[in-house]
Coordinates of C-alpha atoms in Angstrom, one line a residue:
X7 CA -2.2 13.5 -9.3
X8 CA 1.0 12.7 -7.2
X9 CA 0.6 10.7 -4.2
X10 CA 0.6 12.8 -1.2
X11 CA 2.6 10.2 0.8
X12 CA 6.6 11.2 1.1
X13 CA 9.1 9.7 -1.3
X14 CA 10.5 6.2 -0.1
X15 CA 14.2 5.2 -0.6
X16 CA 15.0 2.6 -3.4
X17 CA 16.3 0.4 -0.6
X18 CA 13.2 0.3 1.3
X19 CA 11.2 -1.9 -1.1
X20 CA 14.3 -3.6 -3.0
X21 CA 13.4 -7.6 -2.7
X22 CA 15.4 -10.9 -3.1
X23 CA 13.8 -14.2 -4.0
X24 CA 16.1 -17.4 -3.6
X25 CA 15.0 -20.7 -5.4
X26 CA 16.8 -23.8 -6.3
X27 CA 16.2 -25.3 -9.6
X28 CA 15.0 -28.8 -10.2
X29 CA 13.9 -31.2 -12.9
X30 CA 10.3 -29.9 -12.6
X31 CA 11.3 -26.5 -14.0
X32 CA 13.7 -27.7 -16.5
X33 CA 13.8 -29.5 -19.9
X34 CA 15.3 -33.0 -20.9
X35 CA 18.6 -31.4 -21.8
X36 CA 18.9 -30.0 -18.2
X37 CA 18.1 -26.4 -18.8
X38 CA 15.7 -24.2 -16.7
X39 CA 12.7 -23.3 -18.9
X40 CA 12.5 -19.6 -19.6
X41 CA 8.9 -19.4 -18.6
X42 CA 10.0 -20.8 -15.0
X43 CA 12.5 -17.9 -14.6
X44 CA 10.0 -15.5 -16.0
X45 CA 7.6 -16.6 -13.2
X46 CA 9.9 -16.0 -10.4
X47 CA 10.7 -12.5 -12.0
X48 CA 7.3 -11.8 -12.0
X49 CA 6.9 -12.8 -8.4
X50 CA 9.9 -10.7 -7.3
X51 CA 8.9 -7.7 -9.0
X52 CA 5.3 -7.9 -7.6
X53 CA 6.8 -8.3 -4.3
X54 CA 9.1 -5.3 -4.8
X55 CA 6.4 -3.2 -6.0
X56 CA 3.9 -4.2 -3.3
X57 CA 6.5 -3.2 -0.5
X58 CA 6.8 0.2 -2.2
X59 CA 3.1 0.8 -2.9
X60 CA 1.7 -1.0 0.2
X61 CA -1.2 -1.9 -1.9
X62 CA -2.2 -4.6 -4.4
X63 CA -0.3 -4.7 -7.6
X64 CA -0.7 -6.1 -11.0
X65 CA 1.6 -6.5 -13.8
X66 CA 1.1 -4.2 -16.8
X67 CA 4.1 -4.6 -19.2
X68 CA 7.4 -6.5 -19.2
X69 CA 10.1 -5.2 -21.7
X70 CA 13.6 -6.0 -22.4
X71 CA 13.4 -9.3 -21.0
X72 CA 16.8 -10.7 -21.7
X73 CA 18.3 -14.2 -21.2
X74 CA 22.2 -14.0 -21.0
X75 CA 23.1 -17.4 -20.0
X76 CA 21.3 -20.6 -19.4
X77 CA 20.3 -21.9 -16.0
X78 CA 21.0 -25.6 -15.2
X79 CA 19.2 -27.8 -12.9
X80 CA 20.4 -27.7 -9.3
X81 CA 21.6 -24.2 -9.8
X82 CA 20.4 -21.5 -7.0
X83 CA 18.7 -18.6 -8.6
X84 CA 18.7 -15.1 -7.0
X85 CA 16.4 -12.8 -8.2
X86 CA 17.1 -9.2 -7.0
X87 CA 14.4 -6.4 -7.5
X88 CA 14.2 -2.6 -7.1
X89 CA 11.8 0.0 -8.1
X90 CA 13.6 2.1 -10.7
X91 CA 10.9 4.9 -11.2
X92 CA 7.4 6.0 -10.4
X93 CA 4.7 7.3 -12.7
X94 CA 1.6 7.9 -10.7
X95 CA 0.1 4.6 -10.2
X96 CA 2.8 2.7 -12.0
X97 CA 6.3 1.7 -11.1
X98 CA 9.1 0.3 -13.3
X99 CA 10.9 -2.4 -11.4
X100 CA 14.3 -3.6 -12.6
X101 CA 14.9 -7.5 -12.2
X102 CA 18.4 -9.0 -12.1
X103 CA 18.7 -12.8 -11.9
X104 CA 22.0 -14.5 -10.9
X105 CA 22.6 -18.4 -11.1
X106 CA 25.0 -20.0 -8.4
X107 CA 26.5 -23.1 -9.0
X108 CA 26.5 -24.7 -5.7
X109 CA 29.5 -27.0 -6.2
X110 CA 31.8 -24.7 -7.2
X111 CA 30.4 -21.3 -5.8
X112 CA 30.6 -19.8 -9.5
X113 CA 27.7 -16.9 -9.6
X114 CA 27.0 -15.6 -13.0
X115 CA 24.5 -13.2 -14.3
X116 CA 21.9 -14.8 -16.3
X117 CA 18.8 -12.6 -16.8
X118 CA 17.5 -9.1 -16.8
X119 CA 14.1 -7.5 -17.4
X120 CA 11.9 -4.6 -16.8
X121 CA 8.4 -4.9 -15.3
X122 CA 5.7 -2.2 -15.1
X123 CA 3.7 -2.7 -12.1
X124 CA 0.5 -0.8 -11.2
X125 CA -0.9 -0.4 -7.8
X126 CA -4.5 -1.1 -7.5
X127 CA -7.0 0.4 -4.9
X128 CA -10.8 -0.6 -4.7
X129 CA -11.8 1.7 -7.3
X130 CA -8.8 0.9 -9.9
X131 CA -5.3 2.3 -10.2
X132 CA -4.0 4.3 -7.6
X133 CA -0.9 6.6 -7.1
X134 CA 2.1 5.8 -5.2
X135 CA 4.9 7.6 -3.6
X136 CA 7.8 8.6 -5.3
X137 CA 11.3 6.6 -5.2
X138 CA 14.1 8.4 -3.8
X139 CA 17.4 7.3 -5.3
X140 CA 19.7 6.2 -2.4
X141 CA 23.0 5.3 -4.4
X142 CA 25.0 6.1 -7.7
X143 CA 23.4 3.0 -9.2
X144 CA 19.9 4.0 -8.1
X145 CA 20.3 7.3 -9.7
X146 CA 21.4 5.8 -13.1
X147 CA 18.7 3.2 -13.1
X148 CA 16.0 6.0 -12.5
X149 CA 17.3 8.0 -15.4
X150 CA 17.2 5.0 -17.6
X151 CA 13.7 4.4 -16.8
X152 CA 12.8 8.1 -17.5
X153 CA 14.5 7.5 -20.8
X154 CA 12.4 4.2 -21.4
X155 CA 9.0 5.6 -20.4
X156 CA 9.5 9.4 -20.9

């Protein structure tokens, strides 16, 4: 059953988390653990989904988690998220991670993932408003999400 609330634009819930990576998140070679990056991605996806649903959410699935490049100690990670599509009580949230070398200013794409988050009410999953693409990129991401989950 679809939500009775009006659709929300993608930009209304898009979220960004920024964190500087230190030795506690890295191995002895100076590379940040994949698990530390995954945890940041889960936190960012949850924030985005909560902003869209305006309710508690849980992570139901993570797919296509791809590490494109390593992240080094001292780099600044920017985790960008947006709701790509809504499926009743669940939402696909796209995640893109970029690392910035604070000395050179170089920014590079390091990680991409898709999280399926489920909105939770007092009695279990609850439907959320649909998402309205508000850019050509958001339209493309929505189509691709439908293909992944359709």
